[in-house]
Every structure is written in C-alpha cells, then in structure tokens.
mmCIF file of C-alpha atoms in Angstrom:
data_model
loop_
_atom_site.group_PDB
_atom_site.id
_atom_site.type_symbol
_atom_site.label_atom_id
_atom_site.label_comp_id
_atom_site.label_asym_id
_atom_site.label_seq_id
_atom_site.Cartn_x
_atom_site.Cartn_y
_atom_site.Cartn_z
ATOM 1 C CA MET A 1 -15.733 -3.264 12.634
ATOM 2 C CA ALA A 2 -17.885 -2.085 15.521
ATOM 3 C CA THR A 3 -16.021 1.217 15.634
ATOM 4 C CA ALA A 4 -16.496 1.891 11.915
ATOM 5 C CA LYS A 5 -20.234 1.216 12.134
ATOM 6 C CA LYS A 6 -20.695 3.960 14.704
ATOM 7 C CA ILE A 7 -18.959 6.623 12.605
ATOM 8 C CA HIS A 8 -20.815 8.358 9.806
ATOM 9 C CA PRO A 9 -18.259 8.842 7.011
ATOM 10 C CA PHE A 10 -19.441 12.336 6.042
ATOM 11 C CA PHE A 11 -19.091 13.495 9.635
ATOM 12 C CA SER A 12 -15.633 11.931 9.750
ATOM 13 C CA GLY A 13 -14.698 13.661 6.502
ATOM 14 C CA LEU A 14 -15.783 17.070 7.792
ATOM 15 C CA LEU A 15 -13.958 16.477 11.062
ATOM 16 C CA ILE A 16 -10.803 15.539 9.172
ATOM 17 C CA LEU A 17 -11.004 18.757 7.155
ATOM 18 C CA LEU A 18 -11.328 20.738 10.390
ATOM 19 C CA VAL A 19 -8.357 18.945 11.947
ATOM 20 C CA ILE A 20 -6.204 19.454 8.847
ATOM 21 C CA GLY A 21 -7.268 23.100 8.651
ATOM 22 C CA GLY A 22 -6.430 23.615 12.312
ATOM 23 C CA ILE A 23 -2.994 22.056 11.933
ATOM 24 C CA MET A 24 -2.210 24.010 8.753
ATOM 25 C CA LEU A 25 -3.138 27.301 10.451
ATOM 26 C CA ILE A 26 -0.750 26.769 13.379
ATOM 27 C CA PRO A 27 1.743 29.678 13.081
ATOM 28 C CA LEU A 28 4.868 27.555 13.449
ATOM 29 C CA ASP A 29 6.801 29.882 11.144
ATOM 30 C CA LYS A 30 6.803 32.432 13.979
ATOM 31 C CA LEU A 31 9.089 30.102 15.946
ATOM 32 C CA THR A 32 11.817 30.268 13.308
ATOM 33 C CA THR A 33 13.932 33.289 12.515
ATOM 34 C CA GLU A 34 14.852 33.879 8.886
ATOM 35 C CA PRO A 35 18.381 35.266 9.580
ATOM 36 C CA TYR A 36 19.402 31.654 10.248
ATOM 37 C CA PHE A 37 17.187 30.026 7.621
ATOM 38 C CA SER A 38 15.984 31.124 4.202
ATOM 39 C CA SER A 39 12.268 31.743 3.662
ATOM 40 C CA PHE A 40 12.202 28.558 1.550
ATOM 41 C CA GLN A 41 13.697 26.510 4.392
ATOM 42 C CA VAL A 42 11.297 27.981 6.931
ATOM 43 C CA GLU A 43 8.335 27.203 4.676
ATOM 44 C CA TYR A 44 9.258 23.565 4.117
ATOM 45 C CA VAL A 45 10.462 22.822 7.636
ATOM 46 C CA VAL A 46 7.104 24.108 8.901
ATOM 47 C CA LEU A 47 5.276 22.114 6.212
ATOM 48 C CA SER A 48 7.178 18.960 7.215
ATOM 49 C CA ILE A 49 6.206 19.375 10.873
ATOM 50 C CA LYS A 50 2.547 19.938 10.021
ATOM 51 C CA MET A 51 2.451 16.971 7.642
ATOM 52 C CA LEU A 52 4.031 14.783 10.316
ATOM 53 C CA LEU A 53 1.226 15.794 12.691
ATOM 54 C CA ILE A 54 -1.401 14.948 10.061
ATOM 55 C CA PHE A 55 0.304 11.635 9.317
ATOM 56 C CA LEU A 56 0.312 10.692 13.007
ATOM 57 C CA THR A 57 -3.373 11.617 13.128
ATOM 58 C CA GLY A 58 -4.025 9.350 10.140
ATOM 59 C CA VAL A 59 -2.107 6.446 11.655
ATOM 60 C CA THR A 60 -4.038 6.810 14.921
ATOM 61 C CA LEU A 61 -7.367 6.833 13.087
ATOM 62 C CA ILE A 62 -6.421 3.773 11.014
ATOM 63 C CA LYS A 63 -5.539 1.856 14.156
ATOM 64 C CA LYS A 64 -8.863 2.779 15.777
ATOM 65 C CA LEU A 65 -10.718 1.772 12.613
ATOM 66 C CA ASN A 66 -9.164 -1.703 12.803
ATOM 67 C CA GLN A 67 -9.563 -2.338 9.078
ATOM 68 C CA LYS A 68 -6.018 -3.123 7.948
ATOM 69 C CA ALA A 69 -7.010 -4.868 4.734
ATOM 70 C CA LEU A 70 -8.963 -1.962 3.211
ATOM 71 C CA SER A 71 -6.496 0.548 4.646
ATOM 72 C CA GLY A 72 -3.688 -1.130 2.724
ATOM 73 C CA ILE A 73 -1.500 -1.998 5.696
ATOM 74 C CA ASP A 74 -2.294 -5.685 6.212
ATOM 75 C CA PRO A 75 0.982 -7.632 5.688
ATOM 76 C CA LYS A 76 -0.866 -10.846 4.811
ATOM 77 C CA TYR A 77 -1.912 -9.369 1.473
ATOM 78 C CA LYS A 78 0.668 -9.475 -1.305
ATOM 79 C CA TRP A 79 1.322 -6.554 -3.664
ATOM 80 C CA PRO A 80 -0.212 -7.520 -7.036
ATOM 81 C CA LEU A 81 -0.530 -5.397 -10.178
ATOM 82 C CA LYS A 82 2.493 -3.242 -9.318
ATOM 83 C CA TYR A 83 2.327 -1.637 -12.757
ATOM 84 C CA LEU A 84 -0.695 0.384 -11.600
ATOM 85 C CA ASN A 85 1.613 2.365 -9.320
ATOM 86 C CA LEU A 86 3.773 3.210 -12.351
ATOM 87 C CA ILE A 87 0.969 4.844 -14.355
ATOM 88 C CA PRO A 88 1.498 8.301 -12.756
ATOM 89 C CA VAL A 89 5.172 8.239 -13.818
ATOM 90 C CA TYR A 90 4.209 10.424 -16.781
ATOM 91 C CA LEU A 91 3.632 13.164 -14.199
ATOM 92 C CA PHE A 92 7.230 12.748 -13.026
ATOM 93 C CA VAL A 93 8.364 13.324 -16.605
ATOM 94 C CA LEU A 94 6.212 16.437 -16.991
ATOM 95 C CA GLY A 95 7.609 17.807 -13.765
ATOM 96 C CA ILE A 96 11.195 17.127 -14.838
ATOM 97 C CA LEU A 97 10.629 18.802 -18.209
ATOM 98 C CA SER A 98 9.709 22.029 -16.414
ATOM 99 C CA PHE A 99 13.227 22.461 -15.001
ATOM 100 C CA ILE A 100 15.480 20.211 -17.096
ATOM 101 C CA ASN A 101 17.000 23.150 -19.028
ATOM 102 C CA LYS A 102 17.812 25.151 -15.906
ATOM 103 C CA ASP A 103 21.218 25.340 -14.248
ATOM 104 C CA LEU A 104 20.956 22.764 -11.460
ATOM 105 C CA SER A 105 24.452 23.617 -10.182
ATOM 106 C CA LEU A 106 22.912 26.661 -8.492
ATOM 107 C CA VAL A 107 20.687 24.500 -6.297
ATOM 108 C CA ASN A 108 21.601 23.880 -2.664
ATOM 109 C CA PRO A 109 21.512 20.063 -2.069
ATOM 110 C CA SER A 110 20.137 20.593 1.428
ATOM 111 C CA ASN A 111 17.136 22.399 -0.055
ATOM 112 C CA VAL A 112 16.546 19.476 -2.420
ATOM 113 C CA PHE A 113 16.596 17.056 0.519
ATOM 114 C CA LEU A 114 14.265 19.306 2.504
ATOM 115 C CA LEU A 115 11.825 19.549 -0.408
ATOM 116 C CA LEU A 116 11.891 15.769 -0.940
ATOM 117 C CA THR A 117 11.306 15.117 2.772
ATOM 118 C CA ALA A 118 8.396 17.550 2.929
ATOM 119 C CA CYS A 119 6.785 16.150 -0.224
ATOM 120 C CA LEU A 120 7.047 12.553 0.975
ATOM 121 C CA LEU A 121 5.517 13.556 4.292
ATOM 122 C CA VAL A 122 2.663 15.199 2.372
ATOM 123 C CA GLY A 123 2.132 11.937 0.499
ATOM 124 C CA PHE A 124 2.091 9.820 3.643
ATOM 125 C CA ALA A 125 -0.055 12.299 5.578
ATOM 126 C CA GLU A 126 -2.754 12.726 2.941
ATOM 127 C CA GLU A 127 -2.879 9.078 1.906
ATOM 128 C CA SER A 128 -3.110 7.812 5.478
ATOM 129 C CA VAL A 129 -6.015 10.155 6.217
ATOM 130 C CA PHE A 130 -8.019 10.004 2.993
ATOM 131 C CA ARG A 131 -7.266 6.571 1.551
ATOM 132 C CA GLY A 132 -6.129 4.709 4.660
ATOM 133 C CA TYR A 133 -8.885 5.908 7.000
ATOM 134 C CA LEU A 134 -11.711 7.690 5.201
ATOM 135 C CA GLN A 135 -12.046 5.382 2.187
ATOM 136 C CA PRO A 136 -12.725 2.199 4.236
ATOM 137 C CA LEU A 137 -15.440 4.104 6.104
ATOM 138 C CA PHE A 138 -17.199 5.096 2.890
ATOM 139 C CA ILE A 139 -16.833 1.643 1.363
ATOM 140 C CA LYS A 140 -18.323 0.092 4.490
ATOM 141 C CA LYS A 141 -21.219 2.565 4.306
ATOM 142 C CA TYR A 142 -22.051 2.105 0.601
ATOM 143 C CA ILE A 143 -20.882 -1.428 -0.240
ATOM 144 C CA ALA A 144 -24.487 -2.688 -0.328
ATOM 145 C CA HIS A 145 -25.445 -0.147 -3.015
ATOM 146 C CA LYS A 146 -25.322 -0.958 -6.711
ATOM 147 C CA ASN A 147 -22.477 1.539 -7.249
ATOM 148 C CA GLY A 148 -21.187 1.176 -3.729
ATOM 149 C CA ILE A 149 -17.509 0.728 -4.560
ATOM 150 C CA PHE A 150 -17.576 3.729 -6.905
ATOM 151 C CA LEU A 151 -19.150 5.909 -4.199
ATOM 152 C CA GLY A 152 -16.790 4.510 -1.582
ATOM 153 C CA VAL A 153 -13.813 5.681 -3.634
ATOM 154 C CA LEU A 154 -15.317 8.911 -4.983
ATOM 155 C CA PHE A 155 -16.422 10.540 -1.722
ATOM 156 C CA PRO A 156 -12.977 10.333 -0.020
ATOM 157 C CA ALA A 157 -11.490 11.766 -3.221
ATOM 158 C CA VAL A 158 -13.968 14.660 -3.024
ATOM 159 C CA PHE A 159 -12.961 15.339 0.569
ATOM 160 C CA PHE A 160 -9.332 15.149 -0.553
ATOM 161 C CA GLY A 161 -10.067 17.765 -3.200
ATOM 162 C CA ALA A 162 -11.937 19.915 -0.674
ATOM 163 C CA SER A 163 -8.901 19.893 1.618
ATOM 164 C CA HIS A 164 -6.979 21.774 -1.083
ATOM 165 C CA LEU A 165 -9.417 24.686 -0.774
ATOM 166 C CA LEU A 166 -7.470 25.505 2.388
ATOM 167 C CA ASN A 167 -4.868 26.959 0.020
ATOM 168 C CA LEU A 168 -7.183 29.947 -0.362
ATOM 169 C CA THR A 169 -5.746 31.135 2.968
ATOM 170 C CA VAL A 170 -2.351 31.655 1.305
ATOM 171 C CA ASN A 171 -3.224 31.981 -2.392
ATOM 172 C CA ASP A 172 -5.619 34.630 -3.713
ATOM 173 C CA ASN A 173 -5.675 33.064 -7.199
ATOM 174 C CA VAL A 174 -9.119 31.504 -6.775
ATOM 175 C CA PRO A 175 -9.291 29.731 -10.189
ATOM 176 C CA GLN A 176 -5.913 28.112 -9.517
ATOM 177 C CA VAL A 177 -6.998 26.792 -6.114
ATOM 178 C CA ILE A 178 -10.326 25.521 -7.461
ATOM 179 C CA GLY A 179 -8.529 23.829 -10.356
ATOM 180 C CA GLN A 180 -6.098 22.247 -7.907
ATOM 181 C CA SER A 181 -9.018 20.929 -5.877
ATOM 182 C CA ILE A 182 -10.624 19.370 -8.965
ATOM 183 C CA TYR A 183 -7.512 17.597 -10.198
ATOM 184 C CA ALA A 184 -6.872 16.457 -6.625
ATOM 185 C CA ILE A 185 -10.219 14.653 -6.901
ATOM 186 C CA PHE A 186 -9.024 13.014 -10.144
ATOM 187 C CA ILE A 187 -5.787 11.721 -8.686
ATOM 188 C CA GLY A 188 -7.432 10.883 -5.347
ATOM 189 C CA PHE A 189 -9.956 8.698 -7.153
ATOM 190 C CA PHE A 190 -7.157 6.957 -9.054
ATOM 191 C CA PHE A 191 -5.171 6.320 -5.864
ATOM 192 C CA GLY A 192 -8.304 4.971 -4.177
ATOM 193 C CA VAL A 193 -8.868 2.436 -6.953
ATOM 194 C CA VAL A 194 -5.187 1.441 -6.968
ATOM 195 C CA LEU A 195 -5.357 0.838 -3.218
ATOM 196 C CA LEU A 196 -8.247 -1.582 -3.678
ATOM 197 C CA LYS A 197 -6.415 -3.459 -6.436
ATOM 198 C CA THR A 198 -2.905 -3.565 -4.961
ATOM 199 C CA HIS A 199 -3.766 -3.748 -1.218
ATOM 200 C CA LYS A 200 -0.798 -1.472 -0.398
ATOM 201 C CA LEU A 201 -0.914 2.101 0.918
ATOM 202 C CA ILE A 202 2.820 2.840 1.207
ATOM 203 C CA PRO A 203 3.643 2.691 -2.547
ATOM 204 C CA ILE A 204 0.746 5.065 -3.218
ATOM 205 C CA ALA A 205 2.004 7.485 -0.562
ATOM 206 C CA ILE A 206 5.494 7.430 -2.082
ATOM 207 C CA THR A 207 4.132 8.006 -5.598
ATOM 208 C CA HIS A 208 1.999 10.862 -4.274
ATOM 209 C CA GLY A 209 5.011 12.459 -2.609
ATOM 210 C CA LEU A 210 7.223 12.116 -5.689
ATOM 211 C CA ILE A 211 4.594 13.745 -7.913
ATOM 212 C CA ASN A 212 4.617 16.748 -5.598
ATOM 213 C CA PHE A 213 8.425 16.751 -5.510
ATOM 214 C CA PHE A 214 8.928 16.825 -9.274
ATOM 215 C CA PHE A 215 6.257 19.476 -9.778
ATOM 216 C CA LEU A 216 7.699 21.670 -7.004
ATOM 217 C CA PHE A 217 11.363 21.173 -7.904
ATOM 218 C CA GLY A 218 11.267 24.296 -10.062
ATOM 219 C CA SER A 219 10.344 26.348 -6.985
ATOM 220 C CA LEU A 220 13.766 25.738 -5.425
ATOM 221 C CA PRO A 221 15.774 28.907 -4.736
ATOM 222 C CA ASN A 222 17.985 29.978 -7.675
ATOM 223 C CA LEU A 223 15.739 28.118 -10.129
ATOM 224 C CA ASN A 224 12.691 30.370 -9.929
ATOM 225 C CA ALA A 225 14.403 33.752 -9.910
ATOM 226 C CA SER A 226 12.484 36.374 -11.855
ATOM 227 C CA THR A 227 14.330 38.258 -14.571
ATOM 228 C CA ASP A 228 12.139 41.359 -14.554
ATOM 229 C CA GLY A 229 12.163 42.090 -10.851
ATOM 230 C CA TYR A 230 8.626 40.941 -10.194
ATOM 231 C CA THR A 231 7.397 37.703 -8.713
ATOM 232 C CA GLN A 232 4.290 35.948 -9.969
ATOM 233 C CA GLN A 233 2.516 36.935 -6.751
ATOM 234 C CA GLN A 234 3.278 40.630 -7.351
ATOM 235 C CA MET A 235 2.048 40.696 -10.928
ATOM 236 C CA GLU A 236 -1.591 41.340 -11.706
ATOM 237 C CA ILE A 237 -2.858 38.417 -13.789
ATOM 238 C CA PRO A 238 -6.160 38.889 -15.664
ATOM 239 C CA LEU A 239 -8.961 36.622 -14.466
ATOM 240 C CA MET A 240 -9.344 34.895 -17.849
ATOM 241 C CA GLU A 241 -5.638 34.030 -17.884
ATOM 242 C CA GLN A 242 -5.982 32.652 -14.362
ATOM 243 C CA ILE A 243 -8.877 30.442 -15.464
ATOM 244 C CA LEU A 244 -7.030 29.159 -18.543
ATOM 245 C CA ALA A 245 -3.889 28.472 -16.507
ATOM 246 C CA ALA A 246 -5.969 26.600 -13.915
ATOM 247 C CA ALA A 247 -7.710 24.489 -16.583
ATOM 248 C CA THR A 248 -4.490 23.154 -18.125
ATOM 249 C CA PRO A 249 -3.560 20.854 -15.206
ATOM 250 C CA LEU A 250 -7.054 19.332 -15.353
ATOM 251 C CA LEU A 251 -6.211 17.880 -18.768
ATOM 252 C CA ILE A 252 -2.967 16.511 -17.363
ATOM 253 C CA PHE A 253 -4.628 14.698 -14.447
ATOM 254 C CA LEU A 254 -7.864 13.689 -16.180
ATOM 255 C CA PRO A 255 -6.309 10.501 -17.680
ATOM 256 C CA LEU A 256 -5.736 9.171 -14.164
ATOM 257 C CA PHE A 257 -9.425 9.577 -13.365
ATOM 258 C CA ILE A 258 -10.367 7.779 -16.597
ATOM 259 C CA VAL A 259 -7.950 4.936 -15.871
ATOM 260 C CA GLY A 260 -9.390 4.739 -12.366
ATOM 261 C CA LEU A 261 -12.896 4.320 -13.777
ATOM 262 C CA ILE A 262 -11.710 1.544 -16.100
ATOM 263 C CA VAL A 263 -9.847 -0.348 -13.387
ATOM 264 C CA LEU A 264 -12.736 0.098 -10.956
ATOM 265 C CA ARG A 265 -14.980 -1.983 -13.221
ATOM 266 C CA LYS A 266 -12.606 -4.919 -12.770
ATOM 267 C CA ILE A 267 -12.735 -4.882 -8.987
ATOM 268 C CA ASN A 268 -14.397 -7.942 -7.494
ATOM 269 C CA LYS A 269 -17.055 -6.865 -5.008
ATOM 270 C CA GLU A 270 -16.868 -10.215 -3.247
ATOM 271 C CA GLU A 271 -13.204 -9.579 -2.524
ATOM 272 C CA ILE A 272 -14.070 -6.263 -0.886
ATOM 273 C CA LEU A 273 -16.797 -7.919 1.181
ATOM 274 C CA LYS A 274 -14.288 -10.523 2.284
ATOM 275 C CA LYS A 275 -12.003 -7.782 3.546
ATOM 276 C CA LEU A 276 -14.890 -6.233 5.432
ATOM 277 C CA ASN A 277 -15.728 -9.561 7.057
ATOM 278 C CA VAL A 278 -19.445 -9.066 6.415
#
C-alpha cells in the first residue's frame, strides 16, 4: 500500500479525467473513410479503440496500486450476494421496451455485434478506472472517518459523473449532458457499493456494458430513421423541453442510488480494513 499512500485521490481523479478527455479527443475517425464503412460503424469502431485504451490504462493503474481485494480482482475472494448484480436488470427491460415494437429484421447483425463490443468495452474501461482504481484510493484516504466508506464510494462516483461532461464536446444539449452526469453518479455509487459487497469487478463491468447496449440498441441504423426528414440534432428543442427530458432518466436511475445507500449500511468496516491490511 505504499504506492496508494503517496497518491492523493483527488489529484488522481483529476488526472484520470484529463487522460480520458485526451483519449476521447484523439481524432481517430479521420483515419477511416466512410465509403467503406457507415458513419455508425466508424463511430463505434473508434469508440471501441478509445475504450480499449482507457481499459488498458485502468488495468495498469490497478496493478500499480497493488490492492486486488478492494479493486475486485483478487481470486481468493468468492462472489457472494450475486443477486445484487441483478438489480439493474430493470434497466435492461426499459431499454428493450424502447425498440421492441420496431422491425428488427432491418438491422445488420454486424452492427449489433459492433455495438455490443463497444458497450462492453465502455463497461470494462470505466469500471476499471473508477471502481477498480479510484475507489480503493478514496476508501484508503477516508476509511478512518465516521462516514469514510460512504465518502470512499461517493467521490469516485462523482468523478465518474464528471467524466460524462466530456459529452459537451459532441452534444450541445446542455441539460441532457448534465442529467447524464447526475444519473451516472447514481449508478456509479450503486456499482461502488456492489463491488464492496461482492468483491468482483468483472460482473459489474458486464452489467454496465449491457445497460449501455440495451439503451443504445434503438440507435442502430434502420431503427432510428426519422419519418419527417429531420434528425433530433437538426430540430430546435425548447430549453424547458430539454430540461424535462433530461430529468426523466434521473427518476429511472435514482432507485439504484437509494438501494446503494441501504446496502452500504450493511457493509462491515472491519472487513474493509482487513482488505486494506491496516
């Protein structure tokens, strides 16, 4: 733990945001020509490459941290309370309901595979960085405080939410991006608590990726075609409608934050201290 003691978690969080921002701004799409690939394929191939880079960064940081137990990659710990990983399944259902009445025969299977691959890489990249690396740092820093475990889970979730503000570089719907950042904090907090209770990072990363997949499935080509000749980006949406549309997902993800708070109260602090070897 000597390495972890030398690193201030807030500094690490800011550095991670800079690294993620730098990777996401790499213009890899310029290396691919659209005559051979659709714009959808270019977007998700580029996203997959960038997420792979972030994932490798996360894995490297976890190894340097040398805290396998809190990072959820220590094989000596069994996987208890598996049902906690099933709680977000209601989000799968909501995602499926958004496209279940559409004609799926129009969808190119290769695009489905590409979307699934990209989403899973997002899950592994973000979970390795924020839950696998950053959360153990914050827990180590605040474990001695009265609400140390709560703070140790909350702050990485806040940084996770802040990372979604990078979407402002490609999305001018400010309320939507801010709303996305807030509900990312909700689900990040839930995942952080689940990691402490189940000791396993990989199932969380897979769940994270599948949530993204089912919510983005409707964006597949031939499923999101506009009938009036205008895309959502081209239409002028009143600010109040943007705010209301951004607030709706908060209600969908809020239950995860509440469940996280409930489960957090059942976490044994002595067990966390044992993992920290302090």
